Tab-separated table of C-alpha atoms and ligand atoms in Angstrom:
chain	number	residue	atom	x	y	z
A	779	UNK	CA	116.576	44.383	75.369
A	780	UNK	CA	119.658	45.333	73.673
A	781	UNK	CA	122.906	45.392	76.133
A	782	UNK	CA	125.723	47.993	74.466
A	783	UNK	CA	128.636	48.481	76.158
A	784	UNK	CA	131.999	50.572	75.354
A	785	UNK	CA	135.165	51.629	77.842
A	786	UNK	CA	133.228	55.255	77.465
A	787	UNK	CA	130.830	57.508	75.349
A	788	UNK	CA	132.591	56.646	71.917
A	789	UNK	CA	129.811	53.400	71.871
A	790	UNK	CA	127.342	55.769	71.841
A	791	UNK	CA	127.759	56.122	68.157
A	792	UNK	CA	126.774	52.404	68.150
A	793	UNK	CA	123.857	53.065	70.182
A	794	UNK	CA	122.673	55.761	68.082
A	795	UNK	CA	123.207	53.877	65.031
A	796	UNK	CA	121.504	50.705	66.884
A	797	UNK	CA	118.017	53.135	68.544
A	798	UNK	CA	117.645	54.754	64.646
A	799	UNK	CA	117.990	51.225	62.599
A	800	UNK	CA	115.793	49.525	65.058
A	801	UNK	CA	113.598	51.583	66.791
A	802	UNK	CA	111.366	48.574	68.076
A	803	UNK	CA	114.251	47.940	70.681
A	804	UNK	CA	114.722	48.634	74.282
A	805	UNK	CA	118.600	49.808	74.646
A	806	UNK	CA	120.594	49.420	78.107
A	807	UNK	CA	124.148	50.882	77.552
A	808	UNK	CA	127.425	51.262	79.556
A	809	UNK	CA	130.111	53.687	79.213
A	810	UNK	CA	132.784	52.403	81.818
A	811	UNK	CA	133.912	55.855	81.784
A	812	UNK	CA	135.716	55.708	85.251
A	813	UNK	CA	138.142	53.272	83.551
A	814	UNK	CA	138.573	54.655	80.478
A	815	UNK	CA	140.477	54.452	77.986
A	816	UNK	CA	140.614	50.734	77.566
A	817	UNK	CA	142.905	51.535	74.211
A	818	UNK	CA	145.811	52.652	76.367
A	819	UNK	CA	145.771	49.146	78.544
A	820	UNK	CA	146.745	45.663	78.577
A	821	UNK	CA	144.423	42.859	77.172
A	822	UNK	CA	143.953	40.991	80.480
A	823	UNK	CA	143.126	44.354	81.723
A	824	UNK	CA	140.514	44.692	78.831
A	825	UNK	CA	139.178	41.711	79.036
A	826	UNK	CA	138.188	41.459	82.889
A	827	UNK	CA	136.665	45.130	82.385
A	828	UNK	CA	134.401	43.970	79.360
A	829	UNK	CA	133.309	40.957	81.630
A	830	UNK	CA	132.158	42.738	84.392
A	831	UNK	CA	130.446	45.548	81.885
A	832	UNK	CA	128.490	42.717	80.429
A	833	UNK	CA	127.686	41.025	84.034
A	834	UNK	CA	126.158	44.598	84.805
A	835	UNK	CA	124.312	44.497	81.259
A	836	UNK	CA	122.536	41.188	81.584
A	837	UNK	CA	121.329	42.169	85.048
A	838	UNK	CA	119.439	45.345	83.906
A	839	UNK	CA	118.081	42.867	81.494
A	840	UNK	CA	120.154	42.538	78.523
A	841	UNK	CA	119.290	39.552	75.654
A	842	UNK	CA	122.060	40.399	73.587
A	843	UNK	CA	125.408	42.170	73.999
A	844	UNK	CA	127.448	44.415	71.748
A	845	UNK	CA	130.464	45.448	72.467
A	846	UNK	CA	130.916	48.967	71.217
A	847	UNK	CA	134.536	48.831	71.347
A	848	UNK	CA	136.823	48.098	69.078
A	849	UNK	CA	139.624	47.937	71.407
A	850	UNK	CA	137.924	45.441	73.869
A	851	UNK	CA	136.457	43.493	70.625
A	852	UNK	CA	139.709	42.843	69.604
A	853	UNK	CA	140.789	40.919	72.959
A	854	UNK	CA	137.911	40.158	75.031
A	855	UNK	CA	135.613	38.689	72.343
A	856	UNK	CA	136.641	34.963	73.148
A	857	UNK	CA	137.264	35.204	76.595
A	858	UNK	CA	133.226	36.858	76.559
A	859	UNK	CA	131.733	34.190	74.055
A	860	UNK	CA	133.229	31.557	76.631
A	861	UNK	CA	132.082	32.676	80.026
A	862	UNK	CA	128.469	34.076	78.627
A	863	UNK	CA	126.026	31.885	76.996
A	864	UNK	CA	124.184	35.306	75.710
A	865	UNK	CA	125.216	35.724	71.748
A	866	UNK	CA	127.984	38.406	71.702
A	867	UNK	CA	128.381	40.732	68.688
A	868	UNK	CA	131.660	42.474	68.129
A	869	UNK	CA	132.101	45.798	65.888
A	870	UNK	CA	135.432	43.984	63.772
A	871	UNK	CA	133.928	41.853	61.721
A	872	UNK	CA	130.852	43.978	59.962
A	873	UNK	CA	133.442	46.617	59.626
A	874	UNK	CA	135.846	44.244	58.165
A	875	UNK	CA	133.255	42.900	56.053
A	876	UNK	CA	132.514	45.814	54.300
A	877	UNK	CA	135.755	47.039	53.605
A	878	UNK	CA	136.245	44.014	51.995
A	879	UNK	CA	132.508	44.509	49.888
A	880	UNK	CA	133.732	48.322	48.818
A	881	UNK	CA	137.883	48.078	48.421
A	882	UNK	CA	138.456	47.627	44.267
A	883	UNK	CA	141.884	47.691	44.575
A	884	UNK	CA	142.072	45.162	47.701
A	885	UNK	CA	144.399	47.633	49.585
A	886	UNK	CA	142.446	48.785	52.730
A	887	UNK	CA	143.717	51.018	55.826
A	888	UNK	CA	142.800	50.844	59.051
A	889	UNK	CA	143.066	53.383	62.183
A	890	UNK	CA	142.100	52.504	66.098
A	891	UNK	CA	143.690	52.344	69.120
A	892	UNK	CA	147.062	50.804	70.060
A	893	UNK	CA	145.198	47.992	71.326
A	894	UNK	CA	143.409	47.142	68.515
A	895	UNK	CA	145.769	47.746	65.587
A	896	UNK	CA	148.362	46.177	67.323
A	897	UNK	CA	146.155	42.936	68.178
A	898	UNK	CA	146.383	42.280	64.319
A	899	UNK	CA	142.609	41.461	64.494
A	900	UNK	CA	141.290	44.088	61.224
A	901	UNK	CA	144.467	42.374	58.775
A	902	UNK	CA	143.510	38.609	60.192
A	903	UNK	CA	139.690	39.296	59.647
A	904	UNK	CA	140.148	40.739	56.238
A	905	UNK	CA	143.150	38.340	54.818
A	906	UNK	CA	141.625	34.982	55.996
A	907	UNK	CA	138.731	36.260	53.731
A	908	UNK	CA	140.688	37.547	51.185
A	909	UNK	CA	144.449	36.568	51.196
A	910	UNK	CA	145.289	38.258	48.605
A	911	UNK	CA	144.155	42.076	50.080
A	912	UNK	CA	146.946	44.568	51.295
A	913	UNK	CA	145.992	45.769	55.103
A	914	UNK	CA	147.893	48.998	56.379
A	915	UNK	CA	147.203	49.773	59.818
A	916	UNK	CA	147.981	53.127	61.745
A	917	UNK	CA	147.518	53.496	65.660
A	918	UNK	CA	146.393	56.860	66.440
A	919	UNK	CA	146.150	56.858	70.006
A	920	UNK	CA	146.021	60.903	70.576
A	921	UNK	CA	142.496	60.865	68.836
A	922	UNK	CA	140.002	59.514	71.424
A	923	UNK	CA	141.191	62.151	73.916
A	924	UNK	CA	140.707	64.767	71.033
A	925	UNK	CA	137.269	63.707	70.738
A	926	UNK	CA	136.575	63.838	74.086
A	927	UNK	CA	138.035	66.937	75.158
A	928	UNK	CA	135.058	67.779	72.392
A	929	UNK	CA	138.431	69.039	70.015
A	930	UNK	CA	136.736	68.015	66.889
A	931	UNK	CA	137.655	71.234	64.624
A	932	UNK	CA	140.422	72.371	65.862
A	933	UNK	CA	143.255	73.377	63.893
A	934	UNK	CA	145.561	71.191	66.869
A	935	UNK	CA	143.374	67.993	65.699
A	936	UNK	CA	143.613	68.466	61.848
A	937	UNK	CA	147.491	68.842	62.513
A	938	UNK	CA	147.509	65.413	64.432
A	939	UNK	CA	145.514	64.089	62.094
A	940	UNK	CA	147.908	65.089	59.270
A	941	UNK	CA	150.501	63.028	60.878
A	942	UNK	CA	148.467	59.511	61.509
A	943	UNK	CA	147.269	59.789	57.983
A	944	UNK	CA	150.234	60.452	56.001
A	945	UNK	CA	151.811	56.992	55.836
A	946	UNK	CA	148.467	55.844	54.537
A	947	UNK	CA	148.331	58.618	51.911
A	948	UNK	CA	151.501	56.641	50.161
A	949	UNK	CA	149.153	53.383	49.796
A	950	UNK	CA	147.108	53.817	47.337
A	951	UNK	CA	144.308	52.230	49.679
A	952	UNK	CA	140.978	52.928	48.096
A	953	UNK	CA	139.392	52.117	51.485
A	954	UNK	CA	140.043	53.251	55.211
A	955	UNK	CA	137.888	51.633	58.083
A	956	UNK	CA	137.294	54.037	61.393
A	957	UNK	CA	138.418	50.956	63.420
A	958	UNK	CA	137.761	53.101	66.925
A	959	UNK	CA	134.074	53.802	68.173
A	960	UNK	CA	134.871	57.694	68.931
A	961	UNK	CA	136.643	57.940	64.952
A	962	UNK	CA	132.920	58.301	63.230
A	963	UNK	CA	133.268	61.902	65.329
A	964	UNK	CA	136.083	63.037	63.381
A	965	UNK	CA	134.470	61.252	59.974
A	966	UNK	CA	134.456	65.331	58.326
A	967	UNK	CA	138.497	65.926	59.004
A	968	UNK	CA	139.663	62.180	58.142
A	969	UNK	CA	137.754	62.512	55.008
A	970	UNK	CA	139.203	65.797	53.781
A	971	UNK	CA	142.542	64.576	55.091
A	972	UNK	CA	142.658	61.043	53.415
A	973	UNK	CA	141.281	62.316	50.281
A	974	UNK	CA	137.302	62.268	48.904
A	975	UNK	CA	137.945	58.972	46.467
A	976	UNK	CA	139.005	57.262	49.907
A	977	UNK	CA	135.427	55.732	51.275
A	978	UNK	CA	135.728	55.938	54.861
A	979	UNK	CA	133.674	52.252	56.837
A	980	UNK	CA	131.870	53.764	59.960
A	981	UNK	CA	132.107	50.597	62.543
A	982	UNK	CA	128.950	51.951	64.188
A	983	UNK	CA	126.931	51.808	61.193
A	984	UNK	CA	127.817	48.898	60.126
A	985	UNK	CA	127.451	47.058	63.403
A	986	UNK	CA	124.083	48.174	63.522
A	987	UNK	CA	123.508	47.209	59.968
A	988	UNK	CA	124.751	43.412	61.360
A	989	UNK	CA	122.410	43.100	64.330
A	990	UNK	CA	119.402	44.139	62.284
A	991	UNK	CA	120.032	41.642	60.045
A	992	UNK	CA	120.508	38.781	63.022
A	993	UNK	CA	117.664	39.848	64.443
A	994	UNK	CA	115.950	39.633	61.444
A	995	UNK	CA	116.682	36.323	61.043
A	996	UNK	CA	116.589	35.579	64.780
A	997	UNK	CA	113.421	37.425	66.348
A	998	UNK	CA	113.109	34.666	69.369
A	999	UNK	CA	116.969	36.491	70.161
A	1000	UNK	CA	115.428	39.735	71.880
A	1001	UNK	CA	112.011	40.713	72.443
A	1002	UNK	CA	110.587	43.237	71.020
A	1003	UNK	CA	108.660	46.304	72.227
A	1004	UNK	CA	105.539	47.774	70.939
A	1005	UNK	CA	103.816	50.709	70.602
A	1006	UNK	CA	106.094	53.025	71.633
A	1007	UNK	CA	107.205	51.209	75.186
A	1008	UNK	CA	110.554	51.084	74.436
A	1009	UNK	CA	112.936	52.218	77.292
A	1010	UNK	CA	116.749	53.642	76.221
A	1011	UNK	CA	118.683	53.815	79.436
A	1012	UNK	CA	122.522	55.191	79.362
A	1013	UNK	CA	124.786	54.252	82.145
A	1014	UNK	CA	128.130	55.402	82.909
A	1015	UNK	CA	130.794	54.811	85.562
A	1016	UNK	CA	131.391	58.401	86.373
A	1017	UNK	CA	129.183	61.410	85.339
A	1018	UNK	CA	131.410	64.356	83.568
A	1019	UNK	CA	130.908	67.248	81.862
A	1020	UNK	CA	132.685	65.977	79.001
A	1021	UNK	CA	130.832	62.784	78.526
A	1022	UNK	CA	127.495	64.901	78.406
A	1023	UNK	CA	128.374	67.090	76.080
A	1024	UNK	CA	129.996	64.442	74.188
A	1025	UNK	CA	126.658	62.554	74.234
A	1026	UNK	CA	124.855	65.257	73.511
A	1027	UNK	CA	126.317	65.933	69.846
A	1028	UNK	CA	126.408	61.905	69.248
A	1029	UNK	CA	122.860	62.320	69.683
A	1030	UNK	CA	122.124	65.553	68.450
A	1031	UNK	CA	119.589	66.139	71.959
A	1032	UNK	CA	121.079	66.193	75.266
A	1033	UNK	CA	120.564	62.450	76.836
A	1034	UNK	CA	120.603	61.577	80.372
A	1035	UNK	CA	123.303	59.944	81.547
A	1036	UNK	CA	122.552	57.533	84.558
A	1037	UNK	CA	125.055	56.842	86.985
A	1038	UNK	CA	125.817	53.057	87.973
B	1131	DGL	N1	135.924	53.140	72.108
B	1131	DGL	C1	137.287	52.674	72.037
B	1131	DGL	C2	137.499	51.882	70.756
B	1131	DGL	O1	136.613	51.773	69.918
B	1131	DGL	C3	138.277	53.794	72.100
B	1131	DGL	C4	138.373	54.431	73.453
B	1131	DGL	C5	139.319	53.739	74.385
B	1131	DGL	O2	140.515	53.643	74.102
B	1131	DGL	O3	138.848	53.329	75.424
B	1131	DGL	O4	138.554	51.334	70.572
């Protein structure tokens, strides 16, 4: 079984990208929405929240853990590689990865929360790979409320976006990761915004991408599930109306949302 985990329902678009690339796959997720966001707080803070999520995860049975976060992959992925001997897959580095596989012109942007852009972790990933790349980072912390207040085409939201994305427009980057889980969401707006010859690097997908290819490699990791017995169970912290409806358009069918 797969273990996901994210400070809320923006992990989902993991999950989703995770149930459609590998179907064979029983799925146990946690949205710690009670404690949400995680982007806002410290990185102690973050970290002993993404320990206890993945305590919770290996006891429903989880083989592997990803956490669906960028903000609590950026701090927490040591501290969770040291305590747990399960592997532990972060969404930074298959993101970074393939911004570095598509950028031309080696100048990338990156947008996420305050906690991740200002733990340096997208510039450090991408420039001890390639030194020589240019890195511009924005933190646009008024988005993930946006998204879940379900504000995805509003007029309020393109405006906000306008702002985050103008420094970036003077960079000539040729590439522009979604460094925040809830960002694919909002993939429509930040497109038209940053410009169509901008290719915008979906952390979801490409985290998904990254664990079908370990597991590939790596069946004896987590065991698989045939004909059709699979089990996708989606827990969250506290139930609210805008998590299901959030859920629901991740998923395009309205999912049931288990309390913990
Ligand atoms: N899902 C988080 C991320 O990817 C954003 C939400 C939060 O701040 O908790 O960074």
């Amino acid at each position: 079984m797969i273990g996901i985990f994210d400070s809320g329902i923006g992990g989902m678009t993991v999950a989703r990208a995770v149930e459609q690339l590998l179907p064979e796959y029983s799925i146990v997720y946690l949205g710690d929405i009670a404690r949400t966001p995680y982007g806002s707080k410290s990185p102690a803070t973050i970290t002993d929240y993404s320990l206890r999520n993945t305590e919770f995860l290996l006891e429903k049975g989880a083989e592997i853990i990803i956490i669906a976060c960028n903000s609590a992959s950026s701090v927490a992925t040591e501290a969770l590689r040291r305590e747990f001997q399960t592997p532990i897959i972060e969404v930074i580095t298959p993101a970074a990865e393939k911004a570095i596989a598509t950028t031309k012109n080696g100048r990338i942007g990156v947008i996420g929360t305050r906690a991740t852009i200002r733990s340096g972790v997208y510039d450090q990933t991408i420039c001890d790979r390639q030194p020589e790349f240019k890195v511009f980072s924005a933190a646009c912390p008024l988005l993930v409320p946006l998204v879940e207040e379900g504000w995805i085409n509003k007029q309020e939201t393109k405006m906000i976006l306008r702002r985050y994305l103008h420094p970036l427009k003077d960079r000539q980057i040729d590439t522009l990761v979604l460094g925040c889980t809830h960002y694919p969401l909002l993939k429509g707006l930040i497109q038209a915004r940053i410009g169509k010859r901008v290719n915008l690097i979906d952390s979801s997908v490409e985290t998904a991408k990254y664990v079908r290819e370990l597991l590939t490699a790596q069946p004896e990791l987590v065991h698989r599930d045939e004909n059709g017995a699979t089990t996708h169970r989606y827990y969250v912290s506290d139930l609210t109306d805008s998590a299901q409806m959030v859920a629901a358009k991740i998923f395009e069918r309205p999912l049931e949302l288990l309390l913990t």
